[in-house]
Short mmCIF file of C-alpha atoms in Angstrom, two decimals:
data_model
loop_
_atom_site.label_atom_id
_atom_site.label_comp_id
_atom_site.label_asym_id
_atom_site.label_seq_id
_atom_site.Cartn_x
_atom_site.Cartn_y
_atom_site.Cartn_z
CA MET A 312 6.89 -2.43 -28.51
CA THR A 313 5.58 -2.67 -24.95
CA GLU A 314 8.35 -2.04 -22.45
CA GLY A 315 8.76 -4.34 -19.46
CA PHE A 316 8.18 -3.32 -15.86
CA ASN A 317 11.79 -2.67 -14.89
CA THR A 318 12.45 -0.65 -18.04
CA ARG A 319 9.42 1.53 -17.31
CA ALA A 320 10.41 1.86 -13.65
CA ILE A 321 13.81 3.22 -14.64
CA HIS A 322 12.82 5.42 -17.58
CA ALA A 323 9.20 6.64 -17.19
CA GLY A 324 9.29 10.35 -16.36
CA GLN A 325 13.08 10.23 -16.12
CA ALA A 326 14.38 11.96 -19.25
CA PHE A 327 17.88 13.34 -18.75
CA ASP A 328 18.25 17.03 -17.93
CA PRO A 329 18.34 18.95 -21.25
CA THR A 330 20.58 21.71 -19.91
CA THR A 331 23.38 19.70 -18.33
CA GLY A 332 22.76 16.17 -19.61
CA ALA A 333 22.45 14.85 -16.07
CA VAL A 334 21.16 11.28 -16.32
CA VAL A 335 19.25 11.63 -13.04
CA PRO A 336 16.79 14.54 -13.22
CA PRO A 337 17.46 17.19 -10.57
CA VAL A 338 15.39 17.87 -7.47
CA TYR A 339 13.45 21.08 -7.99
CA LEU A 340 13.58 22.53 -4.48
CA THR A 341 11.55 25.63 -5.22
CA SER A 342 8.23 26.93 -4.00
CA THR A 343 7.54 29.22 -6.96
CA PHE A 344 8.49 29.73 -10.60
CA ALA A 345 9.39 32.86 -12.60
CA GLN A 346 6.86 33.91 -15.23
CA ASP A 347 7.56 35.52 -18.60
CA GLY A 348 4.99 38.21 -18.06
CA ILE A 349 1.61 37.83 -16.38
CA GLY A 350 0.30 34.39 -17.21
CA GLY A 351 3.44 33.49 -19.16
CA LEU A 352 4.30 30.16 -17.54
CA ARG A 353 7.46 28.24 -18.36
CA GLY A 354 6.50 24.60 -18.76
CA GLY A 355 3.15 25.24 -17.07
CA TYR A 356 4.63 25.83 -13.61
CA GLU A 357 3.71 28.74 -11.36
CA TYR A 358 3.55 27.55 -7.72
CA GLY A 359 4.78 24.39 -6.02
CA ARG A 360 1.43 23.29 -4.63
CA GLY A 361 -0.03 23.22 -8.13
CA GLY A 362 2.90 21.50 -9.81
CA ASN A 363 6.57 20.65 -9.48
CA PRO A 364 8.75 18.89 -12.09
CA THR A 365 10.07 16.39 -9.54
CA ARG A 366 6.59 15.45 -8.36
CA ASP A 367 5.32 15.30 -11.94
CA ALA A 368 8.12 12.88 -12.83
CA LEU A 369 7.12 10.58 -9.98
CA GLN A 370 3.46 10.77 -10.98
CA GLU A 371 4.30 9.82 -14.56
CA GLN A 372 6.35 6.90 -13.25
CA LEU A 373 3.52 5.67 -10.98
CA ALA A 374 0.91 5.90 -13.74
CA ALA A 375 3.15 3.94 -16.11
CA LEU A 376 3.74 1.13 -13.62
CA GLU A 377 0.08 0.76 -12.58
CA ASN A 378 -1.07 0.94 -16.22
CA GLY A 379 -3.09 4.04 -15.41
CA THR A 380 -3.44 7.32 -17.25
CA ALA A 381 -2.95 9.63 -14.26
CA ALA A 382 -1.32 9.40 -10.85
CA PHE A 383 -1.27 11.80 -7.92
CA SER A 384 1.45 11.92 -5.27
CA PHE A 385 0.55 12.97 -1.73
CA SER A 386 2.37 13.68 1.52
CA SER A 387 1.31 10.34 3.06
CA GLY A 388 -0.84 7.31 2.32
CA LEU A 389 -3.61 8.62 4.57
CA ALA A 390 -3.44 12.05 2.92
CA ALA A 391 -3.95 10.26 -0.40
CA GLU A 392 -6.97 8.37 0.97
CA ASP A 393 -8.50 11.47 2.55
CA SER A 394 -8.08 13.53 -0.61
CA LEU A 395 -9.53 10.73 -2.74
CA ILE A 396 -12.65 10.47 -0.59
CA ARG A 397 -13.19 14.23 -0.43
CA ALA A 398 -12.71 14.48 -4.19
CA LEU A 399 -15.30 11.89 -5.14
CA LEU A 400 -17.72 11.58 -2.21
CA GLN A 401 -19.96 13.94 -0.31
CA PRO A 402 -21.77 13.87 3.04
CA GLY A 403 -24.41 11.14 3.01
CA ASP A 404 -22.35 8.75 0.90
CA HIS A 405 -21.40 5.25 2.02
CA ILE A 406 -18.22 3.14 1.84
CA VAL A 407 -17.95 -0.64 2.11
CA LEU A 408 -14.66 -1.67 3.75
CA GLY A 409 -12.97 -5.01 4.12
CA ASN A 410 -13.39 -6.31 7.67
CA ASP A 411 -9.64 -6.44 8.21
CA VAL A 412 -8.72 -3.10 6.66
CA TYR A 413 -5.63 -1.23 7.89
CA GLY A 414 -6.30 0.46 11.23
CA GLY A 415 -5.32 3.91 9.97
CA THR A 416 -7.77 3.69 7.07
CA TYR A 417 -10.55 2.65 9.42
CA ARG A 418 -9.72 5.47 11.84
CA LEU A 419 -9.78 8.01 8.99
CA ILE A 420 -13.15 6.86 7.65
CA ASN A 421 -14.76 6.21 11.02
CA ARG A 422 -13.49 9.04 13.21
CA VAL A 423 -12.55 11.81 10.77
CA LEU A 424 -14.88 11.39 7.81
CA GLY A 425 -17.74 9.88 9.81
CA PRO A 426 -18.59 13.19 11.51
CA TRP A 427 -18.33 14.82 8.06
CA GLY A 428 -21.19 12.59 6.95
CA ILE A 429 -19.55 9.53 5.38
CA SER A 430 -21.01 6.25 6.64
CA HIS A 431 -19.46 2.83 6.28
CA ALA A 432 -20.06 -0.87 6.72
CA THR A 433 -17.55 -3.71 6.82
CA ALA A 434 -17.66 -6.99 4.91
CA ASP A 435 -15.73 -10.17 4.32
CA MET A 436 -14.56 -9.37 0.80
CA ALA A 437 -14.24 -13.06 -0.06
CA ASP A 438 -17.94 -13.62 0.70
CA ALA A 439 -20.30 -12.21 -1.94
CA ALA A 440 -23.28 -12.29 0.44
CA SER A 441 -21.34 -10.31 3.04
CA VAL A 442 -20.39 -7.67 0.47
CA GLU A 443 -23.97 -7.43 -0.83
CA ALA A 444 -25.28 -6.95 2.72
CA ALA A 445 -22.75 -4.18 3.39
CA VAL A 446 -23.70 -2.48 0.11
CA ALA A 447 -27.39 -2.72 1.04
CA ALA A 448 -26.61 -1.03 4.36
CA GLY A 449 -25.77 2.07 2.33
CA ASN A 450 -29.41 2.41 1.21
CA GLY A 451 -28.44 3.23 -2.35
CA ARG A 452 -25.62 5.60 -1.34
CA THR A 453 -22.69 3.19 -1.58
CA ARG A 454 -20.05 4.94 -3.67
CA PHE A 455 -16.86 3.02 -2.83
CA VAL A 456 -16.06 -0.62 -2.25
CA TRP A 457 -12.62 -0.53 -0.63
CA VAL A 458 -10.35 -3.55 -0.38
CA GLU A 459 -6.78 -4.49 0.47
CA THR A 460 -5.41 -7.60 -1.19
CA PRO A 461 -3.33 -9.06 0.34
CA SER A 462 -4.87 -7.53 3.45
CA ASN A 463 -3.06 -6.08 6.43
CA PRO A 464 -2.25 -8.08 8.55
CA MET A 465 -4.49 -11.12 7.97
CA MET A 466 -3.15 -11.67 4.45
CA LYS A 467 -6.58 -12.35 2.93
CA ILE A 468 -6.77 -12.51 -0.86
CA THR A 469 -9.74 -11.01 -2.69
CA ASP A 470 -10.79 -11.68 -6.27
CA ILE A 471 -10.40 -8.18 -7.74
CA ALA A 472 -12.23 -8.90 -11.00
CA ALA A 473 -15.24 -10.42 -9.22
CA LEU A 474 -15.39 -7.59 -6.69
CA ALA A 475 -15.18 -5.04 -9.51
CA ASP A 476 -18.30 -6.62 -11.03
CA THR A 477 -20.08 -6.47 -7.66
CA ALA A 478 -19.16 -2.82 -7.16
CA ARG A 479 -20.22 -1.90 -10.68
CA ALA A 480 -23.59 -3.59 -10.22
CA ALA A 481 -24.12 -1.46 -7.13
CA GLY A 482 -23.18 1.74 -8.94
CA ALA A 483 -20.00 2.02 -6.87
CA LEU A 484 -16.30 2.35 -7.65
CA LEU A 485 -13.79 -0.28 -6.60
CA VAL A 486 -10.79 1.09 -4.70
CA VAL A 487 -7.87 -1.30 -4.24
CA ASP A 488 -5.10 -0.62 -1.74
CA ASN A 489 -2.17 -2.19 -3.58
CA THR A 490 0.48 -1.35 -0.98
CA PHE A 491 1.37 -4.94 -0.05
CA ALA A 492 1.47 -6.30 -3.59
CA THR A 493 2.93 -3.22 -5.34
CA PRO A 494 2.50 -2.62 -9.08
CA TYR A 495 5.29 -5.11 -9.73
CA LEU A 496 3.24 -8.04 -8.43
CA GLN A 497 -0.32 -6.91 -9.18
CA ASN A 498 -2.12 -4.37 -11.37
CA PRO A 499 -5.69 -3.89 -10.08
CA LEU A 500 -6.70 -1.48 -12.85
CA ASP A 501 -6.10 -4.26 -15.38
CA LEU A 502 -8.40 -6.51 -13.34
CA GLY A 503 -11.31 -4.07 -13.33
CA ALA A 504 -10.62 -1.80 -10.36
CA ASP A 505 -11.38 1.90 -10.80
CA ILE A 506 -8.84 3.37 -8.39
CA VAL A 507 -5.56 2.19 -6.87
CA VAL A 508 -4.13 3.68 -3.68
CA HIS A 509 -0.67 3.22 -2.19
CA SER A 510 1.27 4.12 0.85
CA THR A 511 4.44 4.86 -1.12
CA THR A 512 6.20 4.97 2.25
CA LYS A 513 6.31 1.19 2.06
CA TYR A 514 7.68 -0.94 -0.81
CA ILE A 515 7.63 1.80 -3.44
CA GLY A 516 9.95 4.05 -1.44
CA GLY A 517 11.51 0.91 -0.08
CA HIS A 518 14.20 2.31 2.22
CA SER A 519 12.31 3.53 5.30
CA ASP A 520 13.41 7.10 4.65
CA VAL A 521 10.39 8.84 3.12
CA ILE A 522 6.65 9.27 3.78
CA GLY A 523 4.21 9.40 0.88
CA GLY A 524 1.02 8.20 -0.75
CA ALA A 525 -0.44 7.88 -4.22
CA VAL A 526 -3.71 7.52 -6.13
CA VAL A 527 -3.75 6.09 -9.67
CA VAL A 528 -6.70 6.01 -12.12
CA LYS A 529 -7.50 5.39 -15.77
CA ASP A 530 -10.67 7.47 -16.09
CA ALA A 531 -10.12 11.09 -17.15
CA GLY A 532 -13.16 12.33 -15.23
CA LEU A 533 -11.92 10.82 -11.97
CA ALA A 534 -8.45 12.22 -12.64
CA GLU A 535 -9.81 15.73 -13.09
CA LYS A 536 -11.67 15.64 -9.76
CA ILE A 537 -8.75 14.14 -7.81
CA GLY A 538 -6.30 16.57 -9.39
CA PHE A 539 -8.45 19.51 -8.36
CA VAL A 540 -8.54 18.40 -4.72
CA GLN A 541 -4.82 17.69 -4.74
CA PHE A 542 -4.27 21.30 -5.84
CA ALA A 543 -6.99 22.90 -3.72
CA VAL A 544 -6.21 21.07 -0.47
CA GLY A 545 -2.47 20.85 -1.05
CA ALA A 546 -1.46 17.62 0.73
CA VAL A 547 1.20 17.09 -1.93
CA SER A 548 4.53 15.31 -1.62
CA GLY A 549 7.47 17.68 -1.34
CA PRO A 550 10.16 17.68 -4.05
CA LEU A 551 12.77 15.81 -2.02
CA ASP A 552 10.21 13.23 -0.87
CA ALA A 553 9.11 12.76 -4.49
CA TRP A 554 12.74 12.34 -5.61
CA LEU A 555 13.46 9.76 -2.92
CA THR A 556 10.30 7.86 -3.87
CA THR A 557 11.32 7.90 -7.54
CA ARG A 558 14.76 6.58 -6.63
CA GLY A 559 13.18 3.73 -4.67
CA LEU A 560 10.68 2.93 -7.39
CA LYS A 561 13.46 2.33 -9.92
CA THR A 562 14.59 -0.78 -8.02
CA LEU A 563 11.15 -2.03 -6.97
CA GLY A 564 11.19 -5.06 -9.25
CA VAL A 565 14.53 -6.45 -8.11
CA ARG A 566 13.69 -5.76 -4.46
CA MET A 567 10.31 -7.46 -4.65
CA ASP A 568 11.90 -10.55 -6.16
CA ARG A 569 14.19 -10.79 -3.10
CA HIS A 570 11.45 -9.86 -0.60
CA SER A 571 9.24 -12.60 -2.05
CA SER A 572 12.00 -15.19 -2.10
CA ASN A 573 12.95 -14.53 1.51
CA ALA A 574 9.33 -14.45 2.67
CA LYS A 575 8.63 -17.83 1.08
CA ALA A 576 11.57 -19.33 2.95
CA VAL A 577 10.55 -17.71 6.25
CA ALA A 578 6.90 -18.79 5.89
CA ALA A 579 7.86 -22.38 5.05
CA TRP A 580 10.27 -22.58 7.98
CA LEU A 581 7.81 -21.07 10.45
CA SER A 582 5.15 -23.58 9.35
CA GLU A 583 7.31 -26.38 10.75
CA GLN A 584 7.92 -24.84 14.19
CA ALA A 585 6.22 -26.32 17.26
CA ALA A 586 5.49 -22.92 18.81
CA VAL A 587 3.59 -21.72 15.74
CA GLU A 588 -0.18 -22.15 15.50
CA ARG A 589 -0.67 -20.74 12.02
CA VAL A 590 1.30 -18.97 9.29
CA LEU A 591 -0.59 -16.53 7.07
CA TYR A 592 1.20 -16.23 3.73
CA PRO A 593 -0.49 -16.59 0.33
CA GLY A 594 2.55 -18.37 -1.06
CA LEU A 595 1.83 -21.42 1.10
CA ALA A 596 -0.23 -24.10 -0.63
CA ASP A 597 -2.58 -24.38 2.37
CA HIS A 598 -3.45 -20.67 2.38
CA PRO A 599 -7.14 -20.34 1.43
CA GLY A 600 -6.29 -17.66 -1.14
CA HIS A 601 -3.25 -19.39 -2.61
CA GLU A 602 -4.70 -20.33 -6.00
CA LEU A 603 -6.35 -16.95 -6.46
CA ALA A 604 -3.16 -15.13 -5.52
CA ALA A 605 -1.24 -17.26 -8.01
CA ARG A 606 -3.66 -16.14 -10.75
CA GLN A 607 -3.81 -12.41 -10.07
CA MET A 608 -0.31 -11.80 -8.67
CA LYS A 609 3.12 -12.32 -10.20
CA ASP A 610 4.50 -13.53 -6.86
CA PHE A 611 3.38 -13.59 -3.24
CA GLY A 612 5.21 -10.64 -1.69
CA GLY A 613 7.25 -10.04 1.42
CA MET A 614 4.65 -9.91 4.20
CA VAL A 615 4.11 -12.83 6.58
CA SER A 616 1.83 -12.97 9.62
CA VAL A 617 2.23 -15.60 12.34
CA GLN A 618 -0.08 -16.74 15.13
CA LEU A 619 1.57 -18.39 18.13
CA LYS A 620 0.27 -21.22 20.30
CA GLY A 621 1.39 -19.41 23.43
CA GLY A 622 -1.11 -16.59 22.90
CA GLU A 623 -0.53 -12.92 23.59
CA ALA A 624 2.42 -13.48 25.90
CA ALA A 625 4.29 -15.51 23.30
CA ALA A 626 3.56 -13.00 20.53
CA ARG A 627 4.79 -10.09 22.65
CA LYS A 628 7.94 -11.96 23.65
CA LEU A 629 8.75 -12.97 20.08
CA ALA A 630 8.26 -9.39 18.87
CA GLU A 631 10.75 -8.17 21.47
CA SER A 632 13.33 -10.95 21.06
CA THR A 633 14.60 -10.70 17.50
CA ARG A 634 17.93 -9.19 16.52
CA VAL A 635 17.88 -8.92 12.73
CA PHE A 636 14.14 -8.19 12.63
CA THR A 637 13.66 -4.74 14.16
CA LEU A 638 10.59 -4.05 16.32
CA ALA A 639 9.02 -1.08 14.54
CA GLU A 640 5.95 0.33 12.84
CA SER A 641 5.67 0.31 9.04
CA LEU A 642 6.83 -2.23 6.47
CA GLY A 643 8.27 -2.65 3.01
CA GLY A 644 11.80 -1.41 3.62
CA ILE A 645 14.95 -3.29 2.71
CA GLU A 646 15.42 -4.19 6.38
CA SER A 647 13.26 -6.80 8.11
CA LEU A 648 10.75 -5.49 10.64
CA MET A 649 8.69 -7.16 13.35
CA ASN A 650 5.34 -5.72 14.41
CA TYR A 651 2.74 -6.54 17.06
CA PRO A 652 -0.38 -5.18 15.29
CA SER A 653 -2.81 -5.46 18.21
CA GLU A 654 -0.94 -2.72 20.08
CA MET A 655 0.85 -1.02 17.19
CA THR A 656 -0.44 -0.58 13.63
CA HIS A 657 -3.99 -1.76 14.43
CA ALA A 658 -4.49 -0.41 17.95
CA SER A 659 -7.22 1.89 16.57
CA VAL A 660 -9.49 -1.10 15.79
CA LYS A 661 -9.04 -2.90 19.09
CA GLY A 662 -12.41 -3.90 20.51
CA THR A 663 -14.12 -3.84 17.10
CA GLU A 664 -14.84 -6.62 14.61
CA LEU A 665 -11.64 -5.54 12.86
CA ALA A 666 -9.49 -6.33 15.89
CA VAL A 667 -6.33 -8.31 15.19
CA PRO A 668 -5.75 -11.56 17.12
CA GLU A 669 -3.57 -10.92 20.15
CA ASN A 670 -1.37 -13.93 19.36
CA LEU A 671 -0.38 -12.52 15.96
CA VAL A 672 2.86 -10.88 14.89
CA ARG A 673 3.47 -9.41 11.45
CA LEU A 674 6.79 -9.77 9.67
CA SER A 675 7.98 -7.47 6.92
CA VAL A 676 10.65 -9.72 5.47
CA GLY A 677 13.56 -7.71 4.13
CA ILE A 678 16.31 -8.46 1.65
CA GLU A 679 18.97 -9.65 4.09
CA ASP A 680 20.55 -13.08 3.70
CA GLU A 681 17.94 -15.78 4.13
CA ALA A 682 20.06 -17.81 6.56
CA ASP A 683 20.45 -14.85 8.90
CA LEU A 684 16.69 -14.27 9.00
CA LEU A 685 15.97 -17.90 9.83
CA GLU A 686 18.68 -18.00 12.48
CA ASP A 687 17.25 -14.87 14.10
CA LEU A 688 13.72 -16.30 14.21
CA ASP A 689 15.06 -19.58 15.53
CA GLN A 690 16.83 -17.99 18.50
CA ALA A 691 13.75 -15.86 19.25
CA LEU A 692 11.36 -18.84 19.16
CA GLN A 693 13.63 -20.88 21.43
CA GLY A 694 13.08 -18.28 24.13
CA LEU A 695 9.29 -18.73 24.20
#
């Protein structure tokens, strides 16, 4: 019998405590573990950087939900990305990035790993010719094709299976940032991707109270290399952070249902407003990636981007005028957030081809009552 998503989310890695019978496994707040003689490890644990039962439980949970064989939990999403690249690439290697990749990912690869010897090129992941040109720019050294789908914040949808074929033909691995979709709505490994990355800070944690990141794979060889770097570099999630992430992950399915439902209503309502130039949401029938998203995702998620006719001034004013939507960085929490990417999450790509339109705001639609969200947006738009 194959267990459903919510059953796995609640039970994977979550066996009750054998000593006390506690239904929720305890948080192992310890840096080291007693040994029964030299080399006599209890349960394989010796030092917290190398392993911790709370972190291991989360990693088992993540692997189960992404249909992988191994998962690795890190101290942040960017720590996960950095460790992944250092584990599998070396100076002289090349990465192809989507041309609207998250600003923090671009900054990491361009400004931190670039001087280390990693080169990159950007491509429109929906355009095969663009991807092939970016791969060719690597002169035979392209090792990763890296995509977000849906992308942040332009909400582009990429055909994961087709891109996996393109990457494979180039001798590269396909890395999919699945943060927006989450494993509840999309499983890239099942569609041919080699590696999945997450900022678990976002929907997986789900409550805006923990920072974390994850890498999930199926291939044992990749897992061995990533696990070594996780241990050797040590950018691991702490026990309490891992426990909070596990707690959030247990309710991911029910939260994503509500996030998606609210986002659909918000996107549809915004599409009818005179002040709005364009709504970017894959759940809308006129979104260029709508049919593809409907095929490779269970639902369309909780992220909505909006471009305003009044330009930068209107976008800034809207971002600062909401009451239920909070102006803040990040996304994916139970509360609704408003973001002005050009000066916030994507400020690091300003002036590049990855720059976000200045008339765009990004909404992380929470799980509040739908009517309250629409009323809040209505009063904010009336002030433009």
